[in-house]
mmCIF file of C-alpha atoms in Angstrom:
data_model
loop_
_atom_site.group_PDB
_atom_site.id
_atom_site.type_symbol
_atom_site.label_atom_id
_atom_site.label_comp_id
_atom_site.label_asym_id
_atom_site.label_seq_id
_atom_site.Cartn_x
_atom_site.Cartn_y
_atom_site.Cartn_z
ATOM 1 C CA UNK A 24 7.453 10.381 -10.472
ATOM 2 C CA UNK A 25 8.523 7.732 -12.930
ATOM 3 C CA UNK A 26 4.944 6.964 -13.850
ATOM 4 C CA UNK A 27 4.447 10.546 -15.075
ATOM 5 C CA UNK A 28 7.441 10.210 -17.367
ATOM 6 C CA UNK A 29 6.147 7.008 -18.903
ATOM 7 C CA UNK A 30 8.920 4.826 -17.497
ATOM 8 C CA UNK A 31 6.589 2.843 -15.263
ATOM 9 C CA UNK A 32 3.531 1.413 -17.026
ATOM 10 C CA UNK A 33 0.096 1.583 -15.462
ATOM 11 C CA UNK A 34 -0.553 -2.153 -15.450
ATOM 12 C CA UNK A 35 1.263 -2.880 -12.230
ATOM 13 C CA UNK A 36 1.215 -1.370 -8.801
ATOM 14 C CA UNK A 37 4.041 0.109 -6.756
ATOM 15 C CA UNK A 38 4.064 -1.120 -3.177
ATOM 16 C CA UNK A 39 4.327 2.447 -1.918
ATOM 17 C CA UNK A 40 3.106 5.544 -3.738
ATOM 18 C CA UNK A 41 4.183 9.082 -2.993
ATOM 19 C CA UNK A 42 1.629 11.478 -1.606
ATOM 20 C CA UNK A 43 -0.210 13.463 -4.218
ATOM 21 C CA UNK A 44 0.030 10.834 -6.941
ATOM 22 C CA UNK A 45 -3.323 9.564 -8.079
ATOM 23 C CA UNK A 46 -3.760 5.881 -7.404
ATOM 24 C CA UNK A 47 -6.007 3.516 -9.335
ATOM 25 C CA UNK A 48 -9.194 2.923 -7.414
ATOM 26 C CA UNK A 49 -10.734 -0.504 -7.350
ATOM 27 C CA UNK A 50 -14.424 -0.692 -6.609
ATOM 28 C CA UNK A 51 -15.218 -3.361 -4.085
ATOM 29 C CA UNK A 52 -18.549 -4.642 -2.962
ATOM 30 C CA UNK A 53 -20.624 -2.131 -0.986
ATOM 31 C CA UNK A 54 -19.861 -2.334 2.698
ATOM 32 C CA UNK A 55 -16.680 -4.368 2.180
ATOM 33 C CA UNK A 56 -13.462 -2.718 3.365
ATOM 34 C CA UNK A 57 -10.048 -3.859 2.249
ATOM 35 C CA UNK A 58 -7.796 -5.263 4.949
ATOM 36 C CA UNK A 59 -4.652 -4.279 3.005
ATOM 37 C CA UNK A 60 -4.720 -1.598 0.316
ATOM 38 C CA UNK A 61 -3.053 -1.966 -3.061
ATOM 39 C CA UNK A 62 -0.054 0.127 -1.980
ATOM 40 C CA UNK A 63 0.530 -2.088 1.065
ATOM 41 C CA UNK A 64 -0.866 0.036 3.883
ATOM 42 C CA UNK A 65 -3.024 -1.788 6.414
ATOM 43 C CA UNK A 66 -6.564 -0.471 6.579
ATOM 44 C CA UNK A 67 -6.869 -0.833 10.349
ATOM 45 C CA UNK A 68 -7.714 1.954 12.798
ATOM 46 C CA UNK A 69 -6.599 1.443 16.401
ATOM 47 C CA UNK A 70 -9.117 3.091 18.711
ATOM 48 C CA UNK A 71 -9.765 3.283 22.463
ATOM 49 C CA UNK A 72 -6.134 2.620 23.414
ATOM 50 C CA UNK A 73 -6.114 3.316 27.142
ATOM 51 C CA UNK A 74 -2.456 2.625 27.949
ATOM 52 C CA UNK A 75 -0.895 5.428 25.906
ATOM 53 C CA UNK A 76 2.198 5.361 28.127
ATOM 54 C CA UNK A 77 3.420 2.197 26.401
ATOM 55 C CA UNK A 78 4.457 4.331 23.417
ATOM 56 C CA UNK A 79 6.682 6.456 25.668
ATOM 57 C CA UNK A 80 8.462 3.362 26.927
ATOM 58 C CA UNK A 81 9.874 2.969 23.407
ATOM 59 C CA UNK A 82 10.667 6.585 22.610
ATOM 60 C CA UNK A 83 13.096 5.878 19.782
ATOM 61 C CA UNK A 84 10.611 3.783 17.762
ATOM 62 C CA UNK A 85 7.913 6.369 18.429
ATOM 63 C CA UNK A 86 10.153 9.124 17.054
ATOM 64 C CA UNK A 87 11.005 7.071 13.971
ATOM 65 C CA UNK A 88 7.325 6.335 13.296
ATOM 66 C CA UNK A 89 6.361 10.020 13.434
ATOM 67 C CA UNK A 90 5.874 12.112 10.327
ATOM 68 C CA UNK A 91 8.839 14.089 9.038
ATOM 69 C CA UNK A 92 7.333 17.425 10.103
ATOM 70 C CA UNK A 93 6.823 16.256 13.672
ATOM 71 C CA UNK A 94 10.295 14.703 13.777
ATOM 72 C CA UNK A 95 11.961 17.918 12.593
ATOM 73 C CA UNK A 96 9.988 19.964 15.132
ATOM 74 C CA UNK A 97 11.090 17.655 17.958
ATOM 75 C CA UNK A 98 14.669 17.717 16.608
ATOM 76 C CA UNK A 99 14.750 21.524 16.710
ATOM 77 C CA UNK A 100 12.951 21.908 20.030
ATOM 78 C CA UNK A 101 15.173 19.377 21.809
ATOM 79 C CA UNK A 102 18.275 21.466 21.074
ATOM 80 C CA UNK A 103 16.597 24.806 21.746
ATOM 81 C CA UNK A 104 15.167 23.645 25.058
ATOM 82 C CA UNK A 105 18.504 22.237 26.224
ATOM 83 C CA UNK A 106 20.311 25.442 25.255
ATOM 84 C CA UNK A 107 17.730 27.571 27.065
ATOM 85 C CA UNK A 108 17.771 25.327 30.151
ATOM 86 C CA UNK A 109 21.531 25.393 30.552
ATOM 87 C CA UNK A 110 21.627 29.049 29.583
ATOM 88 C CA UNK A 111 19.367 29.715 32.567
ATOM 89 C CA UNK A 112 21.599 27.558 34.791
ATOM 90 C CA UNK A 113 24.737 29.437 33.698
ATOM 91 C CA UNK A 114 22.993 32.747 34.368
ATOM 92 C CA UNK A 115 22.011 31.568 37.863
ATOM 93 C CA UNK A 116 25.602 30.472 38.550
ATOM 94 C CA UNK A 117 26.893 33.874 37.433
ATOM 95 C CA UNK A 118 24.203 35.667 39.461
ATOM 96 C CA UNK A 119 24.918 33.638 42.610
ATOM 97 C CA UNK A 120 28.665 34.226 42.352
ATOM 98 C CA UNK A 121 28.250 37.915 41.589
ATOM 99 C CA UNK A 122 29.679 37.765 38.081
ATOM 100 C CA UNK A 123 26.973 40.100 36.773
ATOM 101 C CA UNK A 124 28.180 42.983 38.935
ATOM 102 C CA UNK A 125 31.057 45.142 37.836
ATOM 103 C CA UNK A 126 34.084 44.214 39.977
ATOM 104 C CA UNK A 127 37.743 45.085 39.990
ATOM 105 C CA UNK A 128 40.522 43.501 38.034
ATOM 106 C CA UNK A 129 41.360 41.113 40.876
ATOM 107 C CA UNK A 130 37.913 39.483 40.770
ATOM 108 C CA UNK A 131 37.810 35.984 39.198
ATOM 109 C CA UNK A 132 34.341 35.011 37.817
ATOM 110 C CA UNK A 133 33.036 31.479 37.304
ATOM 111 C CA UNK A 134 32.634 32.181 33.578
ATOM 112 C CA UNK A 135 34.243 35.157 31.925
ATOM 113 C CA UNK A 136 32.305 37.740 29.879
ATOM 114 C CA UNK A 137 28.809 36.802 31.149
ATOM 115 C CA UNK A 138 26.903 40.016 31.822
ATOM 116 C CA UNK A 139 23.279 39.046 30.982
ATOM 117 C CA UNK A 140 21.026 36.147 30.106
ATOM 118 C CA UNK A 141 21.854 36.625 26.406
ATOM 119 C CA UNK A 142 25.559 36.098 27.019
ATOM 120 C CA UNK A 143 24.753 33.061 29.238
ATOM 121 C CA UNK A 144 22.598 31.604 26.442
ATOM 122 C CA UNK A 145 25.390 32.115 23.901
ATOM 123 C CA UNK A 146 27.861 30.424 26.277
ATOM 124 C CA UNK A 147 25.445 27.479 26.624
ATOM 125 C CA UNK A 148 25.401 27.036 22.839
ATOM 126 C CA UNK A 149 29.209 27.235 22.666
ATOM 127 C CA UNK A 150 29.589 24.566 25.332
ATOM 128 C CA UNK A 151 27.073 22.090 23.895
ATOM 129 C CA UNK A 152 28.114 22.325 20.249
ATOM 130 C CA UNK A 153 31.809 22.906 21.085
ATOM 131 C CA UNK A 154 32.104 26.025 18.979
ATOM 132 C CA UNK A 155 34.573 27.839 21.260
ATOM 133 C CA UNK A 156 34.756 31.398 19.937
ATOM 134 C CA UNK A 157 37.293 32.215 22.676
ATOM 135 C CA UNK A 158 35.524 35.206 24.265
ATOM 136 C CA UNK A 159 33.846 33.273 27.095
ATOM 137 C CA UNK A 160 35.402 30.456 29.086
ATOM 138 C CA UNK A 161 35.022 28.712 32.402
ATOM 139 C CA UNK A 162 37.519 29.245 35.192
ATOM 140 C CA UNK A 163 38.591 27.055 38.125
ATOM 141 C CA UNK A 164 36.960 29.425 40.589
ATOM 142 C CA UNK A 165 33.632 27.512 40.907
ATOM 143 C CA UNK A 166 33.342 23.744 41.328
ATOM 144 C CA UNK A 167 29.624 23.940 40.540
ATOM 145 C CA UNK A 168 30.396 25.454 37.128
ATOM 146 C CA UNK A 169 32.768 22.571 36.354
ATOM 147 C CA UNK A 170 30.067 20.022 37.277
ATOM 148 C CA UNK A 171 27.487 21.828 35.107
ATOM 149 C CA UNK A 172 29.968 21.856 32.213
ATOM 150 C CA UNK A 173 30.381 18.062 32.454
ATOM 151 C CA UNK A 174 26.626 17.478 32.731
ATOM 152 C CA UNK A 175 25.831 19.676 29.738
ATOM 153 C CA UNK A 176 28.386 17.901 27.575
ATOM 154 C CA UNK A 177 26.913 14.501 28.484
ATOM 155 C CA UNK A 178 23.346 15.703 27.863
ATOM 156 C CA UNK A 179 24.377 17.194 24.527
ATOM 157 C CA UNK A 180 25.996 13.921 23.421
ATOM 158 C CA UNK A 181 22.854 11.962 24.379
ATOM 159 C CA UNK A 182 20.595 14.352 22.446
ATOM 160 C CA UNK A 183 22.901 14.183 19.414
ATOM 161 C CA UNK A 184 22.951 10.386 19.482
ATOM 162 C CA UNK A 185 19.177 10.034 19.775
ATOM 163 C CA UNK A 186 18.158 12.662 17.246
ATOM 164 C CA UNK A 187 20.824 11.874 14.634
ATOM 165 C CA UNK A 188 20.067 8.161 14.973
ATOM 166 C CA UNK A 189 16.378 8.912 14.496
ATOM 167 C CA UNK A 190 17.042 10.961 11.363
ATOM 168 C CA UNK A 191 19.308 8.239 9.977
ATOM 169 C CA UNK A 192 16.737 5.515 10.606
ATOM 170 C CA UNK A 193 13.993 7.545 8.950
ATOM 171 C CA UNK A 194 16.104 8.119 5.833
ATOM 172 C CA UNK A 195 17.217 4.461 5.688
ATOM 173 C CA UNK A 196 13.860 2.876 6.453
ATOM 174 C CA UNK A 197 13.298 -0.492 4.826
ATOM 175 C CA UNK A 198 9.980 0.538 3.308
ATOM 176 C CA UNK A 199 11.844 2.950 1.033
ATOM 177 C CA UNK A 200 13.427 -0.028 -0.725
ATOM 178 C CA UNK A 201 9.945 -1.470 -1.184
ATOM 179 C CA UNK A 202 9.135 1.441 -3.515
ATOM 180 C CA UNK A 203 10.730 -0.506 -6.381
ATOM 181 C CA UNK A 204 9.201 -3.900 -5.537
ATOM 182 C CA UNK A 205 6.148 -4.285 -7.736
ATOM 183 C CA UNK A 206 3.131 -6.556 -8.000
ATOM 184 C CA UNK A 207 0.761 -7.170 -10.877
ATOM 185 C CA UNK A 208 -2.465 -5.205 -10.605
ATOM 186 C CA UNK A 209 -4.548 -8.336 -11.114
ATOM 187 C CA UNK A 210 -4.239 -11.954 -10.096
ATOM 188 C CA UNK A 211 -5.237 -14.721 -12.505
ATOM 189 C CA UNK A 212 -6.673 -18.219 -12.238
ATOM 190 C CA UNK A 213 -5.997 -20.666 -15.050
ATOM 191 C CA UNK A 214 -4.771 -24.170 -15.760
ATOM 192 C CA UNK A 215 -1.040 -24.822 -15.386
ATOM 193 C CA UNK A 216 0.411 -28.320 -15.675
ATOM 194 C CA UNK A 217 -3.117 -29.770 -15.715
ATOM 195 C CA UNK A 218 -3.962 -28.122 -12.385
ATOM 196 C CA UNK A 219 -6.072 -25.110 -11.578
ATOM 197 C CA UNK A 220 -3.737 -22.419 -10.201
ATOM 198 C CA UNK A 221 -3.923 -18.979 -8.641
ATOM 199 C CA UNK A 222 -1.079 -16.788 -9.942
ATOM 200 C CA UNK A 223 0.379 -13.330 -9.462
ATOM 201 C CA UNK A 224 3.505 -11.653 -10.837
ATOM 202 C CA UNK A 225 6.188 -9.862 -8.809
ATOM 203 C CA UNK A 226 9.239 -7.901 -9.896
ATOM 204 C CA UNK A 227 12.091 -5.665 -8.769
ATOM 205 C CA UNK A 228 12.998 -2.500 -10.676
ATOM 206 C CA UNK A 229 16.466 -2.110 -9.134
ATOM 207 C CA UNK A 230 19.619 -3.929 -10.166
ATOM 208 C CA UNK A 231 20.636 -4.435 -6.536
ATOM 209 C CA UNK A 232 19.091 -7.705 -5.431
ATOM 210 C CA UNK A 233 16.806 -8.693 -2.590
ATOM 211 C CA UNK A 234 18.622 -11.508 -0.806
ATOM 212 C CA UNK A 235 16.678 -14.500 0.543
ATOM 213 C CA UNK A 236 13.417 -13.141 -0.813
ATOM 214 C CA UNK A 237 10.318 -15.052 0.259
ATOM 215 C CA UNK A 238 6.662 -14.679 -0.699
ATOM 216 C CA UNK A 239 3.737 -15.461 1.579
ATOM 217 C CA UNK A 240 0.031 -15.456 0.803
ATOM 218 C CA UNK A 241 -3.011 -15.382 3.020
ATOM 219 C CA UNK A 242 -6.726 -15.391 2.393
ATOM 220 C CA UNK A 243 -8.696 -13.053 4.630
ATOM 221 C CA UNK A 244 -12.413 -13.682 4.815
ATOM 222 C CA UNK A 245 -15.307 -13.824 7.217
ATOM 223 C CA UNK A 246 -15.838 -17.295 8.624
ATOM 224 C CA UNK A 247 -17.844 -19.074 11.294
ATOM 225 C CA UNK A 248 -16.501 -21.816 13.529
ATOM 226 C CA UNK A 249 -18.321 -25.039 14.327
ATOM 227 C CA UNK A 250 -19.280 -23.556 17.685
ATOM 228 C CA UNK A 251 -20.964 -20.598 16.008
ATOM 229 C CA UNK A 252 -18.214 -18.053 16.681
ATOM 230 C CA UNK A 253 -17.973 -15.453 13.920
ATOM 231 C CA UNK A 254 -14.406 -14.559 12.911
ATOM 232 C CA UNK A 255 -14.598 -11.302 10.897
ATOM 233 C CA UNK A 256 -10.981 -11.473 9.654
ATOM 234 C CA UNK A 257 -9.987 -15.108 9.451
ATOM 235 C CA UNK A 258 -6.437 -15.345 8.053
ATOM 236 C CA UNK A 259 -5.711 -18.606 6.229
ATOM 237 C CA UNK A 260 -2.239 -19.376 4.880
ATOM 238 C CA UNK A 261 -1.855 -20.367 1.237
ATOM 239 C CA UNK A 262 0.776 -22.869 0.146
ATOM 240 C CA UNK A 263 2.750 -21.829 -2.924
ATOM 241 C CA UNK A 264 4.924 -23.559 -5.486
ATOM 242 C CA UNK A 265 8.247 -21.740 -5.564
ATOM 243 C CA UNK A 266 9.158 -20.915 -9.181
ATOM 244 C CA UNK A 267 12.837 -21.701 -8.607
ATOM 245 C CA UNK A 268 12.350 -24.783 -6.429
ATOM 246 C CA UNK A 269 14.186 -23.492 -3.326
ATOM 247 C CA UNK A 270 13.260 -21.774 -0.104
ATOM 248 C CA UNK A 271 14.131 -18.309 -1.444
ATOM 249 C CA UNK A 272 13.059 -16.447 -4.581
ATOM 250 C CA UNK A 273 15.816 -15.328 -6.962
ATOM 251 C CA UNK A 274 14.180 -12.047 -7.940
ATOM 252 C CA UNK A 275 16.396 -10.930 -10.823
ATOM 253 C CA UNK A 276 13.590 -10.830 -13.374
ATOM 254 C CA UNK A 277 9.801 -10.794 -12.932
ATOM 255 C CA UNK A 278 8.500 -14.075 -11.546
ATOM 256 C CA UNK A 279 5.058 -15.655 -11.555
ATOM 257 C CA UNK A 280 4.156 -16.929 -8.107
ATOM 258 C CA UNK A 281 1.815 -19.896 -8.391
ATOM 259 C CA UNK A 282 -0.543 -21.488 -5.892
ATOM 260 C CA UNK A 283 -2.015 -24.842 -6.850
ATOM 261 C CA UNK A 284 -5.661 -24.949 -5.833
ATOM 262 C CA UNK A 285 -5.917 -28.366 -4.197
ATOM 263 C CA UNK A 286 -8.034 -29.821 -1.407
ATOM 264 C CA UNK A 287 -5.972 -27.934 1.197
ATOM 265 C CA UNK A 288 -6.528 -24.578 -0.497
ATOM 266 C CA UNK A 289 -9.139 -22.088 0.772
ATOM 267 C CA UNK A 290 -10.077 -21.573 -2.905
ATOM 268 C CA UNK A 291 -10.815 -25.265 -3.438
ATOM 269 C CA UNK A 292 -14.595 -24.901 -3.670
ATOM 270 C CA UNK A 293 -14.643 -21.518 -5.436
ATOM 271 C CA UNK A 294 -15.788 -21.458 -9.069
ATOM 272 C CA UNK A 295 -15.787 -18.628 -11.592
ATOM 273 C CA UNK A 296 -19.393 -17.822 -10.748
ATOM 274 C CA UNK A 297 -18.807 -18.034 -6.998
ATOM 275 C CA UNK A 298 -15.829 -15.692 -7.275
ATOM 276 C CA UNK A 299 -18.097 -12.814 -8.315
ATOM 277 C CA UNK A 300 -20.059 -13.159 -5.074
ATOM 278 C CA UNK A 301 -17.264 -14.359 -2.783
ATOM 279 C CA UNK A 302 -16.199 -11.968 -0.046
ATOM 280 C CA UNK A 303 -12.485 -12.811 0.071
ATOM 281 C CA UNK A 304 -9.201 -10.932 -0.063
ATOM 282 C CA UNK A 305 -5.838 -12.466 -0.915
ATOM 283 C CA UNK A 306 -2.888 -10.755 0.796
ATOM 284 C CA UNK A 307 0.604 -11.112 -0.690
ATOM 285 C CA UNK A 308 3.717 -10.314 1.347
ATOM 286 C CA UNK A 309 7.216 -10.144 -0.182
ATOM 287 C CA UNK A 310 10.096 -10.117 2.305
ATOM 288 C CA UNK A 311 13.856 -10.064 1.874
ATOM 289 C CA UNK A 312 17.161 -8.505 2.863
ATOM 290 C CA UNK A 313 18.381 -5.438 0.970
ATOM 291 C CA UNK A 314 21.737 -6.269 -0.603
ATOM 292 C CA UNK A 315 23.272 -2.810 -0.151
ATOM 293 C CA UNK A 316 22.209 -2.096 3.449
ATOM 294 C CA UNK A 317 21.478 -5.501 4.994
ATOM 295 C CA UNK A 318 18.107 -4.253 6.284
ATOM 296 C CA UNK A 319 15.082 -6.521 6.017
ATOM 297 C CA UNK A 320 12.352 -5.006 3.843
ATOM 298 C CA UNK A 321 8.764 -5.976 3.223
ATOM 299 C CA UNK A 322 6.309 -5.143 0.446
ATOM 300 C CA UNK A 323 2.597 -5.917 0.577
ATOM 301 C CA UNK A 324 -0.480 -5.815 -1.617
ATOM 302 C CA UNK A 325 -3.856 -7.514 -1.803
ATOM 303 C CA UNK A 326 -6.382 -8.765 -4.337
ATOM 304 C CA UNK A 327 -10.118 -8.722 -3.783
ATOM 305 C CA UNK A 328 -12.530 -10.833 -5.809
ATOM 306 C CA UNK A 329 -12.984 -8.146 -8.489
ATOM 307 C CA UNK A 330 -9.219 -8.119 -9.143
ATOM 308 C CA UNK A 331 -8.915 -11.877 -9.743
ATOM 309 C CA UNK A 332 -9.265 -12.717 -13.442
ATOM 310 C CA UNK A 333 -10.590 -16.203 -14.153
ATOM 311 C CA UNK A 334 -9.394 -17.903 -17.336
ATOM 312 C CA UNK A 335 -6.393 -15.669 -18.036
ATOM 313 C CA UNK A 336 -2.626 -15.926 -17.728
ATOM 314 C CA UNK A 337 0.292 -13.508 -17.847
ATOM 315 C CA UNK A 338 2.156 -12.823 -21.067
ATOM 316 C CA UNK A 339 5.951 -13.361 -21.160
ATOM 317 C CA UNK A 340 8.096 -10.325 -20.368
ATOM 318 C CA UNK A 341 11.638 -11.731 -20.770
ATOM 319 C CA UNK A 342 13.312 -12.063 -24.154
ATOM 320 C CA UNK A 343 16.885 -12.674 -25.297
ATOM 321 C CA UNK A 344 18.469 -9.784 -27.173
ATOM 322 C CA UNK A 345 22.123 -9.429 -28.212
ATOM 323 C CA UNK A 346 23.381 -12.139 -25.895
ATOM 324 C CA UNK A 347 21.541 -10.902 -22.801
ATOM 325 C CA UNK A 348 18.066 -11.118 -21.355
ATOM 326 C CA UNK A 349 15.803 -8.089 -21.613
ATOM 327 C CA UNK A 350 12.714 -7.456 -19.484
ATOM 328 C CA UNK A 351 9.838 -5.510 -21.033
ATOM 329 C CA UNK A 352 8.008 -3.965 -18.076
ATOM 330 C CA UNK A 353 5.301 -2.591 -20.348
ATOM 331 C CA UNK A 354 3.949 -6.168 -20.447
ATOM 332 C CA UNK A 355 4.303 -6.747 -16.707
ATOM 333 C CA UNK A 356 0.587 -6.863 -15.951
ATOM 334 C CA UNK A 357 -0.705 -7.890 -19.392
ATOM 335 C CA UNK A 358 -2.837 -11.032 -19.532
ATOM 336 C CA UNK A 359 -4.395 -13.145 -22.269
ATOM 337 C CA UNK A 360 -7.476 -15.358 -22.165
ATOM 338 C CA UNK A 361 -6.869 -19.091 -22.139
ATOM 339 C CA UNK A 362 -9.301 -22.042 -22.078
ATOM 340 C CA UNK A 363 -10.076 -22.669 -18.411
ATOM 341 C CA UNK A 364 -12.876 -24.667 -16.780
ATOM 342 C CA UNK A 365 -15.297 -22.364 -15.001
ATOM 343 C CA UNK A 366 -15.999 -24.912 -12.289
ATOM 344 C CA UNK A 367 -14.203 -25.198 -8.974
ATOM 345 C CA UNK A 368 -11.105 -27.304 -8.358
ATOM 346 C CA UNK A 369 -13.222 -29.617 -6.201
ATOM 347 C CA UNK A 370 -15.496 -30.419 -9.127
ATOM 348 C CA UNK A 371 -12.459 -31.031 -11.307
ATOM 349 C CA UNK A 372 -11.142 -33.564 -8.808
ATOM 350 C CA UNK A 373 -14.558 -35.222 -8.582
ATOM 351 C CA UNK A 374 -14.576 -35.526 -12.391
ATOM 352 C CA UNK A 375 -11.196 -37.283 -12.337
ATOM 353 C CA UNK A 376 -8.913 -34.409 -13.205
ATOM 354 C CA UNK A 377 -8.609 -31.818 -15.919
ATOM 355 C CA UNK A 378 -8.158 -34.368 -18.730
ATOM 356 C CA UNK A 379 -11.284 -36.363 -17.849
ATOM 357 C CA UNK A 380 -13.191 -33.155 -17.288
ATOM 358 C CA UNK A 381 -12.315 -31.982 -20.802
ATOM 359 C CA UNK A 382 -13.537 -35.262 -22.259
ATOM 360 C CA UNK A 383 -16.740 -35.078 -20.223
ATOM 361 C CA UNK A 384 -17.332 -31.472 -21.226
ATOM 362 C CA UNK A 385 -16.685 -32.307 -24.873
ATOM 363 C CA UNK A 386 -19.095 -35.224 -24.826
ATOM 364 C CA UNK A 387 -21.754 -33.148 -23.100
ATOM 365 C CA UNK A 388 -21.273 -30.345 -25.588
ATOM 366 C CA UNK A 389 -21.585 -32.694 -28.568
ATOM 367 C CA UNK A 390 -24.717 -34.289 -27.106
ATOM 368 C CA UNK A 391 -26.332 -30.904 -26.560
ATOM 369 C CA UNK A 392 -25.483 -29.883 -30.126
ATOM 370 C CA UNK A 393 -27.076 -33.069 -31.480
ATOM 371 C CA UNK A 394 -30.213 -32.474 -29.411
ATOM 372 C CA UNK A 395 -30.518 -28.927 -30.728
ATOM 373 C CA UNK A 396 -30.099 -30.106 -34.340
ATOM 374 C CA UNK A 397 -32.724 -32.813 -33.863
ATOM 375 C CA UNK A 398 -35.139 -30.302 -32.336
ATOM 376 C CA UNK A 399 -34.584 -27.928 -35.253
ATOM 377 C CA UNK A 400 -35.250 -30.662 -37.819
ATOM 378 C CA UNK A 401 -38.409 -31.731 -36.005
ATOM 379 C CA UNK A 402 -39.727 -28.181 -35.910
ATOM 380 C CA UNK A 403 -39.071 -27.737 -39.662
ATOM 381 C CA UNK A 404 -40.894 -30.977 -40.498
ATOM 382 C CA UNK A 405 -43.907 -29.969 -38.391
ATOM 383 C CA UNK A 406 -44.070 -26.604 -40.087
#
């Protein structure tokens, strides 16, 4: 893996991780399960599915979704079973016509050189894979043998089309491209353009682009409706400010995706103190079309409350060197502390904005300092 060679730093997360590679573990609150893991897999178990036959109605998708070991077993068994089945049919044709008995030179068999089930099985393989060694061949003596020959060729073509298409789809799956789409390990909340913002960083390690890339965010939390109905996984969309000002993201270099926490945001009433006790999870989904294959791919990750850093922002990763722009991925997930109000965005709006809040905080701080100095002088005089 690249991470073992030091090419991929540890401060960002791959959307998919190979099996056997240790993944960073994030400790969540006791009893709280993640809806989407850091590597993008959905932490949902489907149980008590009674209509299992629905999966057989879409056999091709079911085969593609299987593990590689199961797919290879089905691939091998499908050919072996078809060869054995038609080998038995060819043996029955030869047995019914009397080809297995030794006859004179004037006897014309349905298939030449079939003397046992082994030779019938070998002839079945030659017919289906069109090897044609030349020792065994069908004659015009039996119409039934000609019909079986046509049927076996059609069945063989269908099996080849299904199994080879399944193998191709598994090797060209869109989630393989998502291996090189990366997210920052932490999200940050800080002030940007005099507004409190929730920010993450995304990037693409490949030079081939993701066309029409879009980013969506959702907050998943437990909520209760006005009628008293408890929604355990309430998904609330988050509006984002596109960093390039268009509908799609031009993901050539790492980008910071920003969400302004306003009155329409589900984070509007969350402060720095509330965040430590808030039971929320922010899901980020990056979608786009792979430039080289034209297949739509999707990468996912999530951030729980412990992975959201209040009062920090990301450090720059792009610099200009020798007439071109260079991206330093070792700084991809690095953050620095910046002055940020610890109150919620709602309180900031009630105070008249970030500028008025700073003035109010400064005046309050100066008044408290004066009160402490006066109390200290009074205590010294009394002593």
